Each structure stands twice: as structure tokens, then as C-alpha cells.
Short mmCIF file of C-alpha atoms and ligand atoms in Angstrom, two decimals:
data_model
loop_
_atom_site.label_atom_id
_atom_site.label_comp_id
_atom_site.label_asym_id
_atom_site.label_seq_id
_atom_site.Cartn_x
_atom_site.Cartn_y
_atom_site.Cartn_z
CA MET A 103 -57.41 1.71 178.15
CA LEU A 104 -60.53 0.06 179.46
CA LEU A 105 -62.70 -2.38 177.61
CA VAL A 106 -66.27 -2.35 178.85
CA LEU A 107 -68.86 -4.96 177.98
CA PHE A 108 -72.52 -4.06 177.83
CA ARG A 109 -75.69 -6.04 177.67
CA ARG A 110 -77.51 -5.77 174.38
CA GLY A 111 -79.59 -2.62 174.23
CA GLN A 112 -77.64 -0.87 176.97
CA CYS A 113 -74.90 0.44 174.80
CA PRO A 114 -74.32 4.16 175.37
CA GLU A 115 -72.69 4.64 171.97
CA THR A 116 -74.59 6.32 169.19
CA CYS A 117 -73.60 3.81 166.55
CA SER A 118 -76.28 1.25 167.43
CA ASP A 119 -78.81 0.51 164.76
CA ALA A 120 -82.57 0.94 165.11
CA ARG A 121 -82.82 -2.28 167.13
CA GLY A 122 -80.15 -1.17 169.54
CA ARG A 123 -77.67 -3.66 168.13
CA CYS A 124 -74.07 -3.06 167.31
CA PRO A 125 -73.93 -2.63 163.53
CA GLY A 126 -70.87 -4.81 163.21
CA ILE A 127 -67.33 -4.61 164.29
CA LEU A 128 -65.65 -3.51 161.14
CA ALA A 129 -68.42 -1.00 160.62
CA HIS A 130 -66.71 1.20 163.22
CA PRO A 131 -64.23 3.09 161.07
CA SER A 132 -64.57 6.15 163.21
CA ALA A 133 -63.54 4.27 166.31
CA SER A 134 -60.56 2.84 164.48
CA ASP A 135 -59.56 6.14 162.97
CA CYS A 136 -59.65 8.08 166.20
CA GLY A 137 -56.87 5.86 167.53
CA THR A 138 -58.67 4.85 170.69
CA VAL A 139 -60.15 1.54 171.61
CA ALA A 140 -63.89 1.75 171.45
CA THR A 141 -66.06 -0.21 173.82
CA PRO A 142 -67.46 -3.32 172.20
CA HIS A 143 -71.12 -3.46 172.89
CA GLY A 144 -74.28 -5.42 172.25
CA PHE A 145 -72.49 -8.71 172.94
CA PHE A 146 -74.85 -10.31 175.37
CA GLU A 147 -78.54 -11.05 175.59
CA GLU A 148 -78.48 -12.04 179.25
CA GLU A 149 -76.65 -10.65 182.22
CA SER A 150 -75.99 -14.19 183.43
CA GLU A 151 -73.77 -14.72 180.39
CA LEU A 152 -71.65 -11.77 181.44
CA MET A 153 -71.37 -13.02 184.97
CA SER A 154 -70.29 -16.58 184.16
CA ASP A 155 -66.87 -17.59 185.34
CA THR A 156 -64.30 -18.94 182.95
CA GLN A 157 -63.16 -22.48 183.58
CA LEU A 158 -60.05 -21.00 185.20
CA GLN A 159 -62.01 -18.73 187.52
CA ALA A 160 -64.37 -21.53 188.49
CA ALA A 161 -61.49 -23.89 189.17
CA ARG A 162 -59.73 -21.33 191.32
CA ALA A 163 -62.94 -20.79 193.27
CA GLY A 164 -62.99 -24.53 193.98
CA ASP A 165 -65.94 -25.23 191.66
CA ILE A 166 -66.11 -28.31 189.47
CA THR A 167 -67.95 -27.34 186.29
CA PRO A 168 -69.92 -29.72 184.05
CA GLU A 169 -67.11 -29.30 181.50
CA MET A 170 -64.52 -30.45 184.04
CA LYS A 171 -66.67 -33.48 184.85
CA SER A 172 -67.05 -34.29 181.18
CA ALA A 173 -63.30 -33.93 180.56
CA ALA A 174 -62.58 -36.09 183.61
CA GLU A 175 -64.79 -38.89 182.31
CA ARG A 176 -63.08 -38.81 178.93
CA GLU A 177 -59.65 -38.95 180.51
CA GLY A 178 -60.44 -41.51 183.18
CA LEU A 179 -59.25 -38.99 185.78
CA SER A 180 -61.02 -37.55 188.79
CA SER A 181 -62.95 -34.29 188.44
CA GLU A 182 -60.98 -32.86 191.34
CA LEU A 183 -57.68 -33.55 189.58
CA ILE A 184 -58.97 -31.78 186.48
CA ARG A 185 -60.11 -28.83 188.61
CA ARG A 186 -56.73 -28.61 190.32
CA GLU A 187 -54.84 -28.72 187.02
CA VAL A 188 -57.07 -26.04 185.46
CA ALA A 189 -56.71 -23.87 188.58
CA ALA A 190 -52.92 -24.20 188.38
CA GLY A 191 -52.97 -23.24 184.69
CA ARG A 192 -51.39 -26.57 183.69
CA MET A 193 -54.57 -27.58 181.90
CA VAL A 194 -57.09 -25.77 179.70
CA ILE A 195 -60.62 -26.65 178.67
CA PRO A 196 -61.23 -24.66 175.47
CA ALA A 197 -64.99 -24.23 175.52
CA ASN A 198 -66.48 -21.00 174.23
CA ARG A 199 -69.91 -20.52 175.81
CA VAL A 200 -71.44 -20.12 172.35
CA HIS A 201 -69.99 -23.40 171.06
CA LEU A 202 -70.93 -25.09 174.35
CA ALA A 203 -74.54 -24.30 173.56
CA GLY A 204 -74.06 -26.23 170.32
CA LYS A 205 -72.31 -29.53 169.62
CA LEU A 206 -69.11 -29.04 171.61
CA GLN A 207 -67.98 -31.94 173.77
CA PRO A 208 -65.44 -30.37 176.12
CA LEU A 209 -62.00 -31.87 176.59
CA ALA A 210 -58.91 -31.08 178.60
CA ILE A 211 -55.48 -30.18 177.24
CA GLY A 212 -52.60 -30.43 179.68
CA ILE A 213 -49.70 -32.55 180.79
CA ALA A 214 -51.88 -34.62 183.13
CA ALA A 215 -54.22 -35.53 180.28
CA ARG A 216 -53.85 -37.73 177.23
CA CYS A 217 -51.69 -36.06 174.54
CA LYS A 218 -53.99 -34.25 172.10
CA ILE A 219 -53.63 -33.55 168.40
CA ASN A 220 -54.89 -30.69 166.26
CA SER A 221 -55.58 -30.62 162.56
CA ASN A 222 -55.54 -27.43 160.51
CA ILE A 223 -58.16 -26.94 157.85
CA GLY A 224 -59.45 -23.87 156.04
CA ASN A 225 -59.41 -22.53 152.52
CA SER A 226 -56.95 -20.24 150.80
CA ALA A 227 -57.36 -17.56 148.17
CA VAL A 228 -56.58 -20.25 145.61
CA THR A 229 -58.77 -23.20 146.52
CA SER A 230 -61.59 -24.90 148.51
CA ASP A 231 -65.09 -24.01 149.70
CA VAL A 232 -67.54 -24.70 152.53
CA ARG A 233 -68.29 -28.25 151.42
CA GLY A 234 -64.61 -29.08 151.05
CA GLU A 235 -63.77 -27.70 154.49
CA LEU A 236 -66.64 -29.56 156.16
CA GLU A 237 -65.34 -32.73 154.54
CA LYS A 238 -61.89 -32.05 156.03
CA LEU A 239 -63.51 -31.41 159.42
CA GLN A 240 -65.29 -34.77 159.35
CA THR A 241 -62.14 -36.55 158.18
CA SER A 242 -60.17 -34.93 161.01
CA ILE A 243 -62.70 -36.02 163.62
CA ARG A 244 -63.11 -39.50 162.17
CA TYR A 245 -59.41 -40.26 162.43
CA GLY A 246 -59.02 -38.77 165.88
CA ALA A 247 -58.27 -35.04 165.81
CA ASP A 248 -58.99 -33.61 169.26
CA THR A 249 -59.22 -30.02 168.06
CA VAL A 250 -59.41 -28.38 164.63
CA MET A 251 -58.12 -24.99 163.58
CA ASP A 252 -59.90 -23.10 160.82
CA LEU A 253 -57.15 -21.16 159.08
CA SER A 254 -59.25 -19.91 156.19
CA THR A 255 -57.77 -17.00 154.27
CA GLY A 256 -59.87 -17.12 151.11
CA LYS A 257 -63.46 -16.37 150.23
CA SER A 258 -66.52 -16.86 152.48
CA ILE A 259 -64.49 -17.00 155.68
CA ASP A 260 -67.46 -16.30 157.97
CA GLU A 261 -69.67 -18.80 156.18
CA ILE A 262 -67.02 -21.51 156.42
CA ARG A 263 -66.35 -20.86 160.09
CA ALA A 264 -70.02 -20.78 161.04
CA ALA A 265 -70.54 -24.11 159.28
CA ILE A 266 -67.49 -25.65 160.94
CA ILE A 267 -68.49 -24.55 164.44
CA ALA A 268 -72.08 -25.70 163.94
CA ASP A 269 -70.87 -29.11 162.81
CA SER A 270 -68.02 -29.66 165.25
CA PRO A 271 -68.04 -31.59 168.54
CA VAL A 272 -64.34 -30.70 169.01
CA PRO A 273 -62.94 -27.29 170.00
CA ILE A 274 -62.29 -24.95 167.10
CA GLY A 275 -59.28 -22.64 166.98
CA THR A 276 -58.47 -19.72 164.69
CA VAL A 277 -55.83 -17.11 163.97
CA PRO A 278 -57.95 -13.90 163.96
CA MET A 279 -55.19 -12.01 162.16
CA TYR A 280 -56.01 -13.82 158.92
CA GLN A 281 -59.61 -12.72 158.61
CA MET A 282 -58.78 -9.23 159.81
CA LEU A 283 -56.19 -8.92 157.06
CA GLU A 284 -58.76 -10.03 154.48
CA GLU A 285 -61.19 -7.41 155.78
CA LEU A 286 -58.44 -4.79 155.46
CA GLY A 287 -57.78 -5.75 151.86
CA GLY A 288 -54.44 -7.36 152.62
CA GLN A 289 -52.77 -4.20 153.94
CA ILE A 290 -51.47 -4.97 157.41
CA GLU A 291 -50.11 -1.42 157.68
CA ASP A 292 -53.74 -0.22 157.84
CA MET A 293 -54.44 -2.18 161.00
CA ARG A 294 -55.47 -0.25 164.08
CA PRO A 295 -55.69 -1.96 167.47
CA GLN A 296 -59.46 -1.66 167.31
CA HIS A 297 -59.56 -3.73 164.12
CA PHE A 298 -57.90 -6.62 165.89
CA LEU A 299 -60.02 -6.32 169.04
CA ASP A 300 -63.14 -6.26 166.91
CA MET A 301 -62.10 -9.34 164.97
CA VAL A 302 -61.35 -11.26 168.16
CA GLU A 303 -64.78 -10.32 169.50
CA HIS A 304 -66.42 -11.23 166.21
CA GLN A 305 -64.88 -14.68 166.15
CA ALA A 306 -65.53 -15.18 169.85
CA ARG A 307 -69.18 -14.40 169.21
CA GLN A 308 -69.19 -17.03 166.46
CA GLY A 309 -68.09 -19.62 169.05
CA VAL A 310 -64.34 -20.02 168.44
CA ASP A 311 -62.87 -21.90 171.40
CA TYR A 312 -59.23 -20.87 171.23
CA MET A 313 -57.28 -18.26 169.31
CA THR A 314 -53.70 -17.89 168.23
CA VAL A 315 -52.50 -14.35 168.86
CA HIS A 316 -48.92 -13.32 168.13
CA CYS A 317 -48.55 -10.97 171.07
CA GLY A 318 -45.11 -12.06 172.32
CA LEU A 319 -43.10 -10.84 169.34
CA LEU A 320 -41.69 -7.44 170.26
CA ARG A 321 -39.94 -4.71 168.28
CA GLU A 322 -36.68 -5.40 170.03
CA HIS A 323 -36.78 -9.03 168.83
CA LEU A 324 -36.70 -8.14 165.14
CA PRO A 325 -32.91 -7.66 164.84
CA LEU A 326 -32.49 -11.16 166.28
CA ALA A 327 -34.48 -12.68 163.42
CA VAL A 328 -33.16 -10.71 160.46
CA HIS A 329 -30.15 -12.88 159.72
CA ARG A 330 -31.79 -16.24 160.22
CA THR A 331 -31.65 -18.73 157.38
CA THR A 332 -35.44 -18.60 156.90
CA GLY A 333 -36.29 -15.42 158.81
CA ILE A 334 -39.79 -15.23 160.28
CA VAL A 335 -41.85 -18.17 159.01
CA SER A 336 -45.00 -17.63 161.07
CA ARG A 337 -47.60 -15.85 158.93
CA GLY A 338 -48.95 -13.92 161.93
CA GLY A 339 -45.44 -13.19 163.17
CA SER A 340 -44.28 -11.82 159.83
CA LEU A 341 -47.36 -9.59 159.52
CA ILE A 342 -46.91 -8.14 162.99
CA ALA A 343 -43.22 -7.58 162.25
CA ARG A 344 -44.17 -5.68 159.11
CA TRP A 345 -46.66 -3.54 161.04
CA MET A 346 -44.07 -2.69 163.70
CA MET A 347 -41.53 -1.73 161.03
CA ALA A 348 -44.05 0.38 159.13
CA HIS A 349 -45.26 2.26 162.20
CA GLY A 350 -42.11 2.27 164.29
CA LYS A 351 -44.21 1.13 167.25
CA GLN A 352 -44.46 -1.77 169.65
CA ASN A 353 -46.60 -4.81 168.85
CA PRO A 354 -50.19 -3.56 169.36
CA LEU A 355 -51.36 -7.04 170.35
CA TYR A 356 -48.86 -6.95 173.21
CA GLU A 357 -49.84 -3.42 174.18
CA HIS A 358 -53.57 -4.29 174.20
CA PHE A 359 -53.17 -7.66 175.83
CA ASP A 360 -55.39 -6.83 178.81
CA ASP A 361 -58.11 -5.49 176.49
CA LEU A 362 -57.95 -8.71 174.52
CA CYS A 363 -58.20 -10.65 177.79
CA ALA A 364 -61.50 -8.88 178.54
CA VAL A 365 -63.01 -10.18 175.30
CA MET A 366 -61.56 -13.66 175.74
CA ARG A 367 -62.86 -13.82 179.30
CA ALA A 368 -66.39 -12.80 178.31
CA TYR A 369 -66.73 -15.88 176.08
CA ASP A 370 -64.14 -18.04 177.84
CA VAL A 371 -61.97 -18.21 174.77
CA THR A 372 -58.61 -19.84 175.51
CA TRP A 373 -55.38 -18.10 174.54
CA SER A 374 -53.05 -19.94 172.24
CA LEU A 375 -50.10 -17.62 172.66
CA GLY A 376 -48.51 -17.68 169.21
CA ASP A 377 -44.85 -18.25 168.50
CA GLY A 378 -44.27 -15.66 165.81
CA LEU A 379 -40.54 -16.33 165.94
CA ARG A 380 -40.61 -20.10 165.76
CA PRO A 381 -37.67 -21.49 163.79
CA GLY A 382 -38.50 -22.41 160.20
CA CYS A 383 -35.49 -24.66 159.68
CA LEU A 384 -32.99 -26.67 161.70
CA ALA A 385 -30.36 -23.94 161.31
CA ASP A 386 -32.58 -21.47 163.19
CA ALA A 387 -33.66 -23.83 165.97
CA SER A 388 -33.30 -22.78 169.61
CA ASP A 389 -31.86 -19.40 168.68
CA ALA A 390 -31.92 -16.09 170.53
CA ALA A 391 -35.01 -14.85 168.69
CA GLN A 392 -37.05 -17.93 169.58
CA PHE A 393 -36.14 -17.81 173.25
CA ALA A 394 -36.49 -14.03 173.56
CA GLU A 395 -40.11 -14.35 172.44
CA LEU A 396 -40.62 -17.31 174.77
CA GLU A 397 -39.65 -15.13 177.76
CA VAL A 398 -42.38 -12.65 176.81
CA LEU A 399 -44.90 -15.48 176.35
CA GLY A 400 -44.09 -16.62 179.88
CA GLN A 401 -44.96 -13.15 181.18
CA LEU A 402 -48.16 -13.09 179.14
CA VAL A 403 -49.21 -16.45 180.58
CA GLN A 404 -49.20 -14.86 184.02
CA ARG A 405 -51.10 -11.81 182.77
CA SER A 406 -53.70 -14.03 181.11
CA TRP A 407 -54.18 -15.90 184.38
CA ALA A 408 -54.41 -12.63 186.32
CA ASN A 409 -57.20 -11.67 183.91
CA GLY A 410 -59.05 -14.93 184.53
CA THR A 411 -58.36 -16.36 181.07
CA GLN A 412 -57.01 -19.79 180.15
CA ALA A 413 -53.78 -20.00 178.19
CA MET A 414 -51.65 -22.45 176.31
CA VAL A 415 -48.40 -21.64 174.53
CA GLU A 416 -47.39 -22.51 170.98
CA GLY A 417 -43.98 -23.86 170.13
CA PRO A 418 -41.59 -24.71 167.33
CA GLY A 419 -41.33 -25.48 164.41
CA HIS A 420 -38.19 -27.16 163.09
CA ILE A 421 -35.98 -28.66 165.81
CA PRO A 422 -33.28 -31.38 165.67
CA MET A 423 -34.25 -34.41 167.73
CA ASP A 424 -31.56 -33.83 170.34
CA GLN A 425 -32.97 -30.36 171.16
CA ILE A 426 -36.64 -31.29 171.52
CA GLU A 427 -36.68 -32.38 175.15
CA MET A 428 -34.70 -29.28 176.15
CA ASN A 429 -37.22 -27.09 174.31
CA VAL A 430 -40.20 -28.68 176.06
CA ARG A 431 -38.56 -28.46 179.49
CA LYS A 432 -37.62 -24.84 178.90
CA GLN A 433 -41.14 -23.91 177.81
CA ILE A 434 -42.67 -25.57 180.85
CA GLU A 435 -40.26 -23.69 183.12
CA VAL A 436 -40.48 -20.28 181.42
CA CYS A 437 -44.26 -20.45 180.93
CA HIS A 438 -45.04 -21.64 184.45
CA GLY A 439 -46.42 -25.01 183.38
CA ALA A 440 -48.96 -23.69 180.85
CA PRO A 441 -49.81 -26.43 178.31
CA PHE A 442 -47.35 -26.55 175.40
CA TYR A 443 -48.91 -26.81 171.95
CA VAL A 444 -46.22 -27.72 169.43
CA LEU A 445 -46.18 -27.62 165.64
CA GLY A 446 -44.40 -30.87 164.81
CA PRO A 447 -41.54 -30.19 165.26
CA LEU A 448 -39.95 -31.28 162.00
CA VAL A 449 -36.66 -33.02 162.74
CA THR A 450 -35.16 -32.63 159.27
CA ASP A 451 -35.69 -30.26 156.34
CA ILE A 452 -34.90 -32.64 153.49
CA ALA A 453 -38.24 -34.34 152.83
CA PRO A 454 -40.87 -32.06 151.27
CA GLY A 455 -43.81 -34.31 150.41
CA TYR A 456 -43.20 -36.38 153.56
CA ASP A 457 -43.24 -33.75 156.28
CA HIS A 458 -46.09 -35.51 158.08
CA ILE A 459 -43.41 -38.12 158.82
CA THR A 460 -40.48 -35.77 159.57
CA SER A 461 -42.71 -33.84 161.95
CA ALA A 462 -44.46 -36.81 163.55
CA ILE A 463 -41.05 -38.07 164.68
CA GLY A 464 -40.49 -34.77 166.46
CA ALA A 465 -44.06 -34.69 167.72
CA ALA A 466 -43.69 -38.10 169.35
CA ILE A 467 -40.55 -36.94 171.17
CA ALA A 468 -42.23 -33.67 172.16
CA GLY A 469 -45.28 -35.51 173.50
CA TRP A 470 -43.08 -37.92 175.38
CA SER A 471 -41.17 -34.95 176.83
CA GLY A 472 -44.36 -33.29 178.09
CA ALA A 473 -46.00 -31.32 175.26
CA ALA A 474 -49.77 -31.30 175.79
CA MET A 475 -50.97 -30.98 172.20
CA LEU A 476 -49.38 -31.70 168.83
CA CYS A 477 -50.37 -29.62 165.81
CA TYR A 478 -50.30 -31.85 162.78
CA VAL A 479 -48.35 -31.31 159.60
CA THR A 480 -49.54 -32.83 156.34
CA PRO A 481 -47.59 -34.21 153.36
CA LYS A 482 -48.34 -30.90 151.60
CA GLU A 483 -46.41 -28.81 154.15
CA HIS A 484 -44.29 -26.18 152.36
CA LEU A 485 -45.91 -27.22 149.06
CA GLY A 486 -49.63 -26.43 148.97
CA LEU A 487 -53.01 -26.37 150.71
CA PRO A 488 -53.81 -29.84 152.08
CA ASN A 489 -56.74 -31.67 150.51
CA ASN A 490 -58.95 -34.18 152.26
CA GLU A 491 -56.51 -37.08 151.75
CA ASP A 492 -53.62 -34.97 153.09
CA VAL A 493 -55.70 -34.17 156.17
CA LYS A 494 -56.25 -37.89 156.73
CA GLN A 495 -52.54 -38.66 156.36
CA GLY A 496 -51.60 -35.87 158.75
CA VAL A 497 -54.13 -36.86 161.40
CA ILE A 498 -53.11 -40.53 161.28
CA ALA A 499 -49.41 -39.63 161.55
CA TYR A 500 -50.11 -37.45 164.58
CA LYS A 501 -52.45 -39.95 166.20
CA ILE A 502 -49.55 -42.39 166.08
CA ALA A 503 -47.18 -39.78 167.58
CA ALA A 504 -49.56 -38.80 170.39
CA HIS A 505 -50.43 -42.40 171.20
CA ALA A 506 -46.76 -43.40 171.25
CA ALA A 507 -46.13 -40.51 173.63
CA ASP A 508 -49.00 -41.59 175.90
CA VAL A 509 -47.63 -45.15 176.01
CA ALA A 510 -44.13 -43.87 176.78
CA ARG A 511 -45.45 -41.61 179.55
CA ARG A 512 -47.27 -44.67 180.92
CA ARG A 513 -50.65 -43.02 181.07
CA PRO A 514 -53.19 -45.41 182.63
CA GLY A 515 -54.74 -47.65 179.98
CA ALA A 516 -52.73 -46.10 177.15
CA ARG A 517 -51.41 -49.48 175.99
CA ASP A 518 -54.72 -51.37 176.17
CA ARG A 519 -55.41 -51.02 172.46
CA ASP A 520 -51.87 -52.10 171.56
CA ASP A 521 -52.26 -55.21 173.68
CA ALA A 522 -55.69 -56.01 172.21
CA ILE A 523 -54.49 -55.70 168.61
CA SER A 524 -51.41 -57.78 169.41
CA ARG A 525 -53.59 -60.57 170.80
CA ALA A 526 -55.79 -60.42 167.70
CA ARG A 527 -52.70 -60.51 165.51
CA PHE A 528 -51.30 -63.61 167.22
CA ALA A 529 -54.73 -65.27 167.06
CA PHE A 530 -54.90 -64.53 163.29
CA ASP A 531 -58.18 -62.71 163.92
CA TRP A 532 -57.76 -60.41 160.96
CA ASN A 533 -61.16 -58.76 161.25
CA GLU A 534 -60.50 -57.82 164.88
CA GLN A 535 -57.08 -56.52 163.90
CA PHE A 536 -58.70 -54.28 161.27
CA ARG A 537 -61.35 -53.10 163.73
CA LEU A 538 -58.73 -52.01 166.25
CA ALA A 539 -56.51 -50.31 163.66
CA LEU A 540 -56.28 -46.51 163.51
CA ASP A 541 -57.24 -46.77 159.85
CA PRO A 542 -59.29 -49.97 159.43
CA GLU A 543 -60.08 -49.39 155.74
CA THR A 544 -56.45 -49.13 154.73
CA ALA A 545 -55.42 -52.15 156.82
CA ARG A 546 -58.18 -54.25 155.26
CA ALA A 547 -57.46 -52.97 151.76
CA TYR A 548 -53.78 -53.90 152.06
CA HIS A 549 -54.71 -57.41 153.20
CA ASP A 550 -57.24 -57.69 150.39
CA GLU A 551 -54.63 -56.76 147.79
CA THR A 552 -53.20 -60.27 147.88
CA LEU A 553 -55.68 -62.39 149.87
CA PRO A 554 -59.14 -60.92 149.22
CA GLN A 555 -61.25 -64.06 149.88
CA ASP A 556 -63.16 -64.30 153.15
CA GLY A 557 -61.43 -67.56 154.03
CA PHE A 558 -58.12 -65.74 154.37
CA LYS A 559 -59.57 -63.53 157.10
CA SER A 560 -58.90 -66.38 159.52
CA ALA A 561 -55.86 -67.84 157.74
CA HIS A 562 -52.81 -68.52 159.90
CA PHE A 563 -50.50 -66.55 157.64
CA CYS A 564 -50.56 -63.62 155.23
CA SER A 565 -48.77 -62.89 151.97
CA MET A 566 -45.84 -61.27 153.75
CA CYS A 567 -44.12 -64.57 154.68
CA GLY A 568 -46.56 -67.16 153.35
CA PRO A 569 -47.73 -70.31 155.20
CA LYS A 570 -44.33 -72.03 155.50
CA TYR A 571 -42.44 -69.05 156.92
CA CYS A 572 -45.14 -67.45 159.10
CA SER A 573 -43.22 -67.02 162.34
CA MET A 574 -46.36 -66.50 164.40
CA GLY A 575 -47.83 -69.68 162.91
CA ILE A 576 -44.63 -71.54 163.78
CA THR A 577 -44.71 -70.13 167.31
CA GLU A 578 -48.34 -71.19 167.60
CA ASN A 579 -47.32 -74.74 166.68
CA LEU A 580 -44.50 -74.59 169.22
CA ARG A 581 -47.01 -73.67 171.88
CA GLN A 582 -49.25 -76.59 170.95
CA LEU A 583 -46.30 -78.98 171.02
CA THR A 584 -45.30 -77.64 174.42
CA VAL A 585 -48.80 -78.14 175.77
CA GLU A 586 -49.06 -81.64 174.28
CA ALA A 587 -45.62 -82.52 175.63
CA LYS A 588 -46.39 -81.47 179.17
CA PRO A 589 -48.13 -84.63 180.52
CA GLN A 590 -45.35 -86.85 179.16
CA ALA A 591 -42.68 -84.54 180.55
CA SER A 592 -44.29 -84.60 183.92
CA CYS A 593 -44.52 -88.40 183.76
CA GLU A 594 -40.87 -88.65 182.70
CA ASP A 595 -39.93 -86.15 185.33
CA GLY A 596 -41.87 -88.08 187.95
CA GLY A 597 -40.26 -91.31 186.77
CA ALA A 598 -36.81 -89.76 186.96
CA ARG A 599 -37.42 -88.54 190.43
CA HIS A 600 -38.73 -91.91 191.36
CA ALA A 601 -35.74 -93.62 189.79
CA GLY A 602 -33.37 -91.30 191.48
CA SER A 603 -34.87 -91.58 194.88
S1 SF4 B 218 -47.04 -64.43 157.44
FE1 SF4 B 218 -45.50 -63.15 158.44
S2 SF4 B 218 -46.44 -61.08 158.46
FE2 SF4 B 218 -48.07 -62.53 157.98
S3 SF4 B 218 -48.98 -63.04 159.93
FE3 SF4 B 218 -47.39 -64.57 159.61
S4 SF4 B 218 -45.58 -63.69 160.62
FE4 SF4 B 218 -47.05 -62.04 160.36
#
């Protein structure tokens, strides 16, 4: 099945409106009903857009793009190293051409780059609106999210996404399945391959930089997941499983992978190959279902590269600490070095309400082991849709995890901020300590709780130990005594030597 892209106005189909424009993807019921994949059309205004290379194609051709240069500057790496990593598939630069024309500031995700974090925002059928989601976007960016996924499943999905992309300097990811399901009225059984292709094109045209597609979960994997403790916990994975059961057919996203690549390539959307069979509890970790899907994802990585598209691979989930490094190593090996984008993983299942902590522990180990991006988890995980404060807590927890991983991997300059804040701490420069903190407002507020007056912002103690027991104050005095004692010591020493000679 061939997917052909046309310049606007050159579409040979009869469904164009009076202006020669495609009337809209989901306005093609006939194409969907006939069971064939129609040719998307009317995508491009200029031929040059069609001809542009993806970052992967450019890198393989030996070209250093402006986006590679920009990413290199942000990482403190050479442009040539970025190009080489992108060409090898070990690094991606999610930068949809549409978003690039807006506010996007490109960045690199890969093992050679600083460990990145993603925050998930988006409304649900129950709560939130455009304003609320934009607030979450700004909170995510303010506290250091490198990418943001819009996982909206409620009302005004297009309006929310358009506003997020227009307002975002960081790459935006989505799971196209969610909006497609909304458009289909919640009946996944009604999905035809064309519906999904159309939704991917629609979101690509909006400027989405990377997309999660659950194309590695196959029919033959389903028996492996049936008897798990928590079954299939990925929303996209469970929906695809239901479709395959209802139709008795193979995963259509797997079958139409090359068609999807054609759309992704046209906009340079990066694949985030979804882990539909990720374990949802410790008991299901590292099981046959998880690794069977991973093998397919490894094959799809190579197909995505053959199609000129960038790819990263999503990972678990819930994993005991002692299995995390093995999981990362296995993914890197099976997926040919493609960047690993992990959700957590949560290292215990016993702390609903605190899963930003249970997962940040796993995320730090995963980042240390070589994961390229950590998808945050908020305190509301398993309990409800995160609000703005939950987003902040999740981002901070993951910023800590990613930074700890960067320090442990000894990335150049990773520890500079730690050293600077430590010097400020020992110098009792409280204001500098707050300035360097990941969350300056909270650090200052905690100090203000007991010592709010300005004079205490240079005091040589805080309320934790008080002035008499402040160990850093005592050490400071020791240093002064040592310095003051030096001339006398040298005199005594000199005298001793003289006496002994
Ligand atoms: S009082 Fe204790 S916690 Fe506070 S600065 Fe001194 S050593 Fe640190």
C-alpha cells in the first residue's frame, strides 16, 4: 500500500473542496469504509517542504543542520558529534517543521546528551480546559521539563493542542490514538487503518514533534499478557489489543508502519515506539510479554531508519531496582542503540500518593544506566488527573533524577551547580543558595518559616541545629583557628628544627 503526498491543489482525488483543499481527514468516511488507505493530500504549500530531509537523512548525508548546531550549543558538545549520533540513530532531534517555524527551540535526546525529562499534561473527560493546560505547560517548562506530552482525552482537544504548540519552546509529543478514539465516539472496534493514518497526519500538520504509536504489540503477544497480575496497563496497548480481538486481525499500526513512516517523514515527526505491554506492577516486570514486544520494537527501529524517520523507544513501567540496569542494557542492545524513553520506572507498588518518589528512584537508576529521557510520574499517578501543583512536584522529582544520573555518568559540567550551591551553603549565602535551587520559592519559604527576617539571610546557622550546634559554623571557626595558628606553628616548627639541629 503506497502513501503518496501531494502539493496543495494538485490532489487528483475528487473530495477536495472548492479551494482545492482536503476537506479534513475524518471527513473521508468513504476512504475508510472501502478498506483501502487513501492518499493524504493537500498537505503542503511549497514543494521545498516536501523535499526537506529529516534530521536523520541530513545527518546521514553528512549535513549539519541548524537544529543540530542549536542542540550542540545547548549540550556543550560539538555539532559533528551531534550529527554522528543522529546519523547512527542513537540520538533524535524531535522538531516538526511546523513547530520549528514557531517557538520551538530544538534539543537532542540520546545517550550522548544530558538526560532529558518529559512531563505529561492534557485534560480528561472529567476535568481541565485550555487555560488549565497552558498553566501546566508553563509550570513544566519553568521547572525544567525538556519535552511535554499533550495526552488530552476530553473536550476541545484540537484547541488545547494548538494553544500548547503555539506557546511551547519545547518539543510536544502526543498519543494520536486518544484523539482518534474520541473522534470515533469511543468505539475502538470502528477504527480503520485510514482513521489512524489521518489522525497522525492531522496532528503532524498541527506541529506535534513526536508521537507514541503502539505498533509493536502483536496478536501473538496477547496470550502472554492475559494472566499477568495487572494485564495490559498501557491505554494505547489495551485499545489495540481490543481491536485485534474484535477483528481477529494483526495490529493495523504494525501492518501500516511504512505508511505511517511516510507521514512522519514529511513533517519530520519522531517516532516514540510505544510499549503497549509495559509491566504495570512489580509482579509483571521483565516478563515474556514485555520482552516479546521489545523484539518487535527493535525491528521497527530499523524500519523507521530505513524510511528516513527518527525513532526512540518507550520502556517500562514498574520494575524492581535490581532489574532496571538489565532492562536498559537489553533495550539498547535489542533496539540498536535507539534512545530509550522510560516511564519511571516505579520501584515499588505500595505508595499511591507518592509515586513521583517511587518512580524517580527508578528513573535515576535508569538514567544512570543509559536511558535518554525520563517520563515523569506525578503524586496523582493511579489516582487522578494531575493538577498544576502535581505537575510541579513531578517535574521537580524528575529533574532531580535526571540531574543525579548526569552527575553519576560524569557528563562534563554536570556537577557545576552542585558545587556552586555547596560553596554558597558553606558561606551561609542563603540568597545564593535559594537562587541555585531547583525550586527557589520553596527553599526560601522553608527558611522563612522560622527565620523570616532579612538579617537571617546571612546568619551563620539556621533553625535546624541553631547557632551553638551548627556544624558548618563550627567548621568555619576551625578553619579560622587553623589559619590563625599557622604563623605560630611555623615559628614553633622552625624553632624545633633549629633546636634539633
Ligand atoms: S544550623 Fe545545621 S542545617 Fe543549618 S546551616 Fe548550620 S549545619 Fe546546616
